[in-house]
Coordinates of C-alpha atoms in Angstrom, one line a residue:
E1 CA -9.9 -18.9 -22.2
R2 CA -8.4 -15.3 -22.4
T3 CA -6.6 -15.0 -19.0
S4 CA -2.8 -15.4 -19.3
S5 CA -1.2 -17.7 -16.8
S6 CA 1.2 -20.7 -16.4
R7 CA 4.2 -21.0 -18.5
S8 CA 3.3 -25.0 -18.0
T9 CA 0.3 -24.2 -20.4
I10 CA -1.9 -25.5 -17.5
H11 CA -4.4 -22.6 -17.7
F12 CA -7.4 -21.3 -15.8
G13 CA -9.6 -23.2 -18.4
H14 CA -8.5 -26.5 -17.3
Y15 CA -9.4 -25.4 -13.8
K16 CA -12.6 -24.4 -14.8
V17 CA -13.5 -27.6 -16.5
T18 CA -12.1 -29.5 -13.2
A19 CA -14.7 -27.7 -11.1
K20 CA -17.5 -29.3 -12.9
S21 CA -16.4 -32.8 -11.9
D22 CA -16.7 -33.7 -8.2
R23 CA -14.1 -36.5 -8.6
F24 CA -11.3 -33.8 -10.1
A25 CA -12.4 -31.1 -7.9
T26 CA -12.1 -33.0 -4.9
F27 CA -8.7 -34.3 -6.0
F28 CA -7.7 -30.5 -6.5
A29 CA -8.9 -29.6 -3.3
R30 CA -6.8 -32.4 -1.5
K31 CA -3.7 -31.2 -3.4
L32 CA -4.0 -27.6 -2.0
S33 CA -4.8 -28.8 1.6
F34 CA -1.7 -30.9 1.3
V35 CA 0.2 -27.9 0.2
A36 CA -1.1 -25.9 2.7
R37 CA -0.6 -28.2 5.8
T38 CA 3.0 -29.5 4.8
G39 CA 4.6 -26.4 3.4
W40 CA 5.5 -28.4 0.2
A41 CA 4.5 -27.0 -3.4
P42 CA 5.0 -28.4 -6.8
S43 CA 8.3 -27.5 -8.5
R44 CA 6.5 -25.7 -11.5
W45 CA 5.2 -22.9 -8.7
G46 CA 8.4 -21.6 -8.6
T47 CA 8.5 -20.7 -12.3
G48 CA 6.8 -17.3 -13.6
L49 CA 6.4 -15.5 -16.7
T50 CA 7.1 -11.9 -16.8
V51 CA 5.0 -9.7 -19.3
L52 CA 5.9 -5.8 -19.4
L53 CA 2.8 -3.7 -20.1
E54 CA 2.4 0.1 -20.8
K55 CA 1.4 2.2 -17.9
I56 CA 0.8 5.2 -20.2
A57 CA -0.6 4.0 -23.7
G58 CA 2.0 4.4 -26.3
L59 CA 4.9 5.1 -24.0
A60 CA 7.0 1.9 -24.6
L61 CA 10.2 3.1 -22.8
V62 CA 11.5 -0.2 -20.5
N63 CA 11.9 2.0 -17.3
K64 CA 8.1 3.1 -17.9
L65 CA 6.7 -0.3 -18.4
R66 CA 4.9 -2.1 -15.5
A67 CA 6.3 -5.7 -15.0
I68 CA 3.5 -8.3 -14.3
L69 CA 4.4 -11.8 -13.2
L70 CA 2.3 -14.7 -14.1
F71 CA 2.2 -17.2 -11.6
E72 CA 1.0 -20.6 -12.3
A73 CA -2.6 -20.6 -12.1
D74 CA -3.2 -23.1 -9.3
S75 CA -0.3 -21.4 -7.3
N76 CA -2.1 -17.8 -7.8
M77 CA -5.4 -19.3 -6.8
F78 CA -4.0 -20.8 -3.6
N79 CA -2.6 -17.4 -2.9
S80 CA -5.8 -15.6 -3.5
Y81 CA -7.4 -18.0 -1.4
I82 CA -5.4 -18.0 1.6
F83 CA -4.0 -14.6 1.9
G84 CA -6.4 -12.5 -0.3
Q85 CA -9.4 -14.3 1.2
R86 CA -9.2 -16.1 4.5
A87 CA -6.2 -13.5 6.0
M88 CA -8.3 -10.7 5.0
E89 CA -11.6 -12.0 6.6
M90 CA -9.8 -12.5 9.6
A91 CA -8.7 -9.1 9.8
R92 CA -12.1 -7.6 8.9
T93 CA -13.8 -9.9 11.4
H94 CA -11.8 -8.7 14.2
N95 CA -11.9 -4.8 12.8
L96 CA -8.2 -5.2 12.2
I97 CA -8.1 -3.1 9.1
P98 CA -7.6 0.7 9.9
Q99 CA -10.3 3.2 9.2
E100 CA -7.3 5.1 7.3
Q101 CA -7.1 2.3 4.7
Y102 CA -9.4 3.1 1.5
A103 CA -8.2 0.2 -0.7
E104 CA -11.0 -2.0 1.3
R105 CA -14.7 -2.9 0.6
Q106 CA -17.2 -0.1 0.5
S107 CA -14.5 2.6 -0.2
D108 CA -12.4 3.8 -3.0
G109 CA -9.7 6.2 -3.8
Q110 CA -12.5 9.0 -4.3
D111 CA -13.5 8.5 -0.6
G112 CA -9.6 9.1 0.5
A113 CA -9.5 11.9 -1.8
W114 CA -12.7 13.5 -0.4
L115 CA -11.6 13.0 3.2
K116 CA -8.2 14.9 2.3
R117 CA -10.6 17.8 1.0
L118 CA -12.7 17.8 4.1
F119 CA -9.7 17.9 6.4
A120 CA -8.4 21.0 4.8
D121 CA -12.1 22.5 5.0
I122 CA -12.1 22.0 8.5
S123 CA -8.9 23.8 8.9
R124 CA -9.7 26.7 6.8
Q125 CA -13.4 26.9 8.7
L126 CA -11.8 26.7 12.2
R127 CA -8.7 28.6 11.4
I128 CA -6.4 25.6 12.9
A129 CA -2.9 25.0 11.4
I130 CA -2.4 21.6 9.7
G131 CA 0.3 19.8 8.0
I132 CA -0.5 17.0 4.8
V133 CA 2.1 15.0 3.8
S134 CA 2.0 13.0 0.8
A135 CA 4.6 10.3 1.4
D136 CA 4.1 7.5 -1.4
A137 CA 6.3 4.5 -1.2
E138 CA 8.5 3.2 -4.0
Q139 CA 7.4 -0.2 -5.7
C140 CA 5.7 -1.3 -2.4
Y141 CA 4.9 -4.9 -3.8
D142 CA 8.3 -5.6 -4.8
R143 CA 10.2 -4.2 -1.9
I144 CA 8.6 -6.2 0.9
A145 CA 10.7 -7.7 3.2
H146 CA 10.0 -11.7 3.6
V147 CA 11.0 -11.8 7.1
F148 CA 8.6 -8.9 8.1
A149 CA 5.9 -10.0 5.8
S150 CA 6.0 -13.6 7.5
L151 CA 5.6 -12.3 11.0
V152 CA 2.6 -10.2 9.8
Y153 CA 0.6 -12.9 8.1
Q154 CA 1.0 -15.4 11.2
A155 CA 0.1 -12.5 13.3
F156 CA -3.3 -12.5 11.2
G157 CA -3.8 -16.1 11.5
V158 CA -2.0 -17.8 8.5
F159 CA -0.2 -21.1 9.2
I160 CA 3.7 -20.9 8.9
S161 CA 3.3 -23.8 6.3
A162 CA 1.2 -21.8 4.1
V163 CA 3.5 -18.7 4.5
I164 CA 6.5 -20.9 3.5
V165 CA 5.0 -22.2 0.1
M166 CA 4.6 -18.7 -1.0
L167 CA 7.4 -17.0 0.1
F168 CA 9.8 -19.7 -0.7
S169 CA 8.3 -19.9 -4.4
I170 CA 9.1 -16.4 -4.9
Q171 CA 12.7 -16.5 -3.2
H172 CA 13.7 -19.1 -5.9
M173 CA 11.3 -18.2 -8.5
K174 CA 12.7 -18.6 -12.1
F175 CA 11.6 -15.6 -14.2
Y176 CA 11.1 -16.0 -17.7
L177 CA 10.1 -13.0 -20.2
R178 CA 7.3 -12.9 -22.7
T179 CA 7.3 -10.2 -25.5
G180 CA 5.9 -9.9 -28.9
L181 CA 8.6 -12.0 -30.0
G182 CA 7.6 -15.0 -28.1
E183 CA 9.1 -16.4 -24.8
S184 CA 12.7 -16.5 -23.8
A185 CA 14.5 -19.4 -23.6
G186 CA 16.6 -18.5 -20.5
Y187 CA 15.6 -17.0 -17.2
M188 CA 16.6 -14.9 -14.3
T189 CA 16.6 -16.3 -10.9
A190 CA 18.2 -15.8 -7.5
V191 CA 22.0 -16.3 -6.8
L192 CA 23.8 -18.0 -4.0
G193 CA 23.8 -15.6 -1.0
S194 CA 21.1 -13.6 -2.4
I195 CA 17.3 -14.5 -2.4
I196 CA 14.6 -12.7 -4.2
Q197 CA 12.2 -10.5 -1.9
G198 CA 8.9 -8.9 -2.4
L199 CA 5.6 -10.2 -3.3
C200 CA 5.5 -9.6 -7.1
Q201 CA 2.9 -7.7 -9.0
G202 CA 0.7 -9.9 -10.7
N203 CA 0.5 -12.0 -7.3
A204 CA -3.3 -12.4 -5.9
A205 CA -1.8 -12.2 -2.2
A206 CA 0.0 -9.0 -3.1
P207 CA -2.9 -6.4 -2.3
A208 CA -4.3 -8.0 0.6
G209 CA -0.5 -8.6 2.0
W210 CA 0.2 -4.9 1.6
S211 CA -3.1 -4.0 3.4
L212 CA -2.4 -6.3 6.4
I213 CA 1.6 -4.8 6.4
S214 CA -0.2 -1.0 6.3
A215 CA -2.7 -2.0 9.0
V216 CA 0.5 -2.7 11.3
L217 CA 2.4 0.5 10.2
V218 CA -0.8 2.6 10.9
K219 CA -0.9 0.8 14.3
V220 CA 2.6 1.7 15.3
Y221 CA 2.6 5.2 13.6
K222 CA -0.4 6.3 15.9
S223 CA 1.2 4.9 19.0
F224 CA 4.1 7.3 18.5
G225 CA 1.4 9.8 18.8
H226 CA 1.4 11.0 15.4
G227 CA -1.9 12.1 13.5
A228 CA -4.8 14.4 13.7
Y229 CA -6.6 14.8 16.7
F230 CA -10.4 16.2 16.9
Q231 CA -13.2 16.7 19.3
A232 CA -16.8 16.8 18.5
P233 CA -18.4 20.2 19.7
I234 CA -21.5 18.8 21.2
S235 CA -20.8 15.0 22.4
R236 CA -17.0 16.0 23.3
E237 CA -15.9 12.5 21.9
C238 CA -12.6 12.4 20.6
H239 CA -11.4 11.0 17.5
D240 CA -7.9 10.6 15.6
T241 CA -6.8 9.7 12.2
A242 CA -3.3 9.0 10.6
G243 CA -4.7 10.1 7.3
V244 CA -5.4 8.4 4.1
L245 CA -3.9 5.0 2.7
Y246 CA -4.7 3.8 -0.9
V247 CA -2.2 1.2 -1.8
D248 CA 1.1 2.8 -1.7
D249 CA -0.4 6.4 -2.0
V250 CA -0.3 7.8 1.5
D251 CA -1.6 11.2 2.8
L252 CA -0.5 12.0 6.6
F253 CA -2.7 14.2 8.4
T254 CA -1.5 16.4 11.3
M255 CA -3.6 18.8 13.3
R256 CA -3.4 19.6 17.2
S257 CA -5.5 22.5 18.2
S258 CA -3.3 22.3 21.7
L259 CA 0.3 23.0 19.9
E260 CA 1.7 26.3 18.9
T261 CA 2.5 26.8 15.2
K262 CA 6.3 26.3 15.6
E263 CA 5.4 22.9 17.6
L264 CA 2.9 21.7 15.2
W265 CA 5.5 22.2 12.3
E266 CA 8.0 20.3 14.3
E267 CA 5.5 17.4 14.7
V268 CA 4.8 17.2 10.7
A269 CA 8.5 16.7 10.4
A270 CA 8.7 14.2 13.2
S271 CA 6.0 12.4 11.8
T272 CA 7.0 12.2 8.0
E273 CA 10.4 11.0 9.1
S274 CA 8.7 8.3 11.5
W275 CA 6.5 7.0 8.5
T276 CA 9.2 6.7 6.2
E277 CA 11.3 4.9 8.8
L278 CA 8.6 2.5 9.2
L279 CA 8.7 1.9 5.5
T280 CA 12.4 1.1 5.6
V281 CA 11.4 -1.6 8.2
T282 CA 9.0 -3.5 5.7
G283 CA 11.8 -3.2 3.0
G284 CA 10.3 -0.3 1.5
S285 CA 11.3 3.4 0.8
G286 CA 9.6 6.6 0.3
K287 CA 9.9 7.9 -3.4
G288 CA 11.3 11.6 -3.1
E289 CA 10.2 13.0 -6.3
K290 CA 6.7 12.0 -5.6
C291 CA 6.4 13.0 -1.8
F292 CA 5.5 16.7 -1.0
G293 CA 3.8 18.5 1.8
Y294 CA 1.4 21.6 2.8
L295 CA 1.5 23.5 6.0
L296 CA -1.4 25.7 6.5
D297 CA -1.6 28.5 8.9
Y298 CA -3.6 31.3 9.6
A299 CA -3.2 35.2 10.4
W300 CA -5.5 38.3 10.4
H301 CA -5.6 41.8 9.2
D302 CA -6.0 44.8 11.2
T303 CA -9.6 44.7 9.7
G304 CA -10.3 41.4 11.3
A305 CA -10.1 39.6 8.0
W306 CA -8.0 36.4 7.7
Y307 CA -5.2 35.3 5.2
Y308 CA -2.9 32.3 4.8
A309 CA 0.2 33.0 6.9
P310 CA 3.4 32.4 5.0
V311 CA 5.6 29.5 6.3
E312 CA 9.0 30.1 6.4
D313 CA 12.2 28.4 7.4
M314 CA 10.7 24.9 7.4
E315 CA 12.1 21.7 6.0
L316 CA 10.7 18.3 5.3
N317 CA 12.5 15.0 4.9
I318 CA 11.9 11.4 4.2
V319 CA 14.2 9.0 5.7
L320 CA 16.2 6.7 3.0
P321 CA 16.8 3.0 3.7
D322 CA 20.5 3.9 4.2
G323 CA 19.7 6.4 7.3
S324 CA 20.3 9.6 5.1
K325 CA 17.6 12.2 4.7
E326 CA 16.2 13.5 1.3
G327 CA 14.5 16.6 1.4
I328 CA 10.5 17.1 -0.3
A329 CA 8.7 19.7 -1.8
L330 CA 7.0 22.2 0.5
L331 CA 4.0 23.4 -1.7
P332 CA 2.0 26.7 -1.4
H333 CA -1.9 26.2 -0.3
T334 CA -2.7 27.2 -4.0
A335 CA -0.9 24.3 -5.5
S336 CA -3.3 21.5 -6.8
S337 CA -2.0 18.0 -6.6
V338 CA -3.4 14.9 -7.9
T339 CA -4.6 12.5 -5.1
L340 CA -5.7 9.1 -6.3
G341 CA -6.6 10.5 -9.6
I342 CA -8.3 13.4 -8.3
S343 CA -6.8 17.0 -8.5
T344 CA -7.2 18.9 -5.2
S345 CA -5.5 21.8 -3.2
P346 CA -5.9 22.9 0.2
D347 CA -7.5 26.4 -0.3
G348 CA -10.7 24.7 -2.2
D349 CA -9.9 25.7 -5.7
D350 CA -9.2 22.6 -7.2
S351 CA -8.6 23.9 -10.7

């Protein structure tokens, strides 16, 4: 068995063998059903093994490594089934996953990058002013507040007992460390009056958890009236979108043909602050050095030829958890940026 898991040494190989026996498989299924119904979990589920992986090959600086937590194998299987499968199926069945979420079945990050490019193309073809703001979240899995996560999970049909099992295990998790020299004898855990939050990278429930949380954020964000609004020229049907989301990568779109340019810029600024304030509610925060924006406007020469109008005296800010504001870069229309691994620029020249 090559999949790492379980400091207890009960690994995935044991459960693969168990699945071949009706007797043991039945016992295992009853155990997980008991856990889900009662909210009680084995004490070993509160023990995790942390490994540090290189984000960039060859770069081994501690602050550049990704911490992955190895849960007990049966604990992670429980999280995967309850939160990653059943809760997500409930959301999909009732069409609760927003169209803006591209970390979903039958879509990927390239689709989101393509939509961002098309949005800029529409603006350029129609000469309509738009705003695009990249408002990435910082450590989205690790900063999720458990109170908010619990409410979201229950709203999507997960029993409170199952929610308690996962969140309580994380809150009192004993974090051991594995390096090339072996496993640590000591561990890090919560102290009195301060419990651990977040869903932990390596948790099979974390991707689904962020998808459900972001679904709620998008709905609230759009209820404030933010986003881009379109009307089909023939059918006259109206359509709106908040932008593109792919896990913690977010591009917010703003377009209103009914607004004057100055009013549109004010809406872009307000929507950016609204989104980052919503992140704060979940326990998260915008990552200032990774956030930036584009403001595209158009003007015409006397000859009738158009050009990109300069944008002056405009600031974009994100709201931090302490309520303060941090300015983010405002890029020119010619500047390329990497979205979901693909370089794009609003003027269509992606070089």
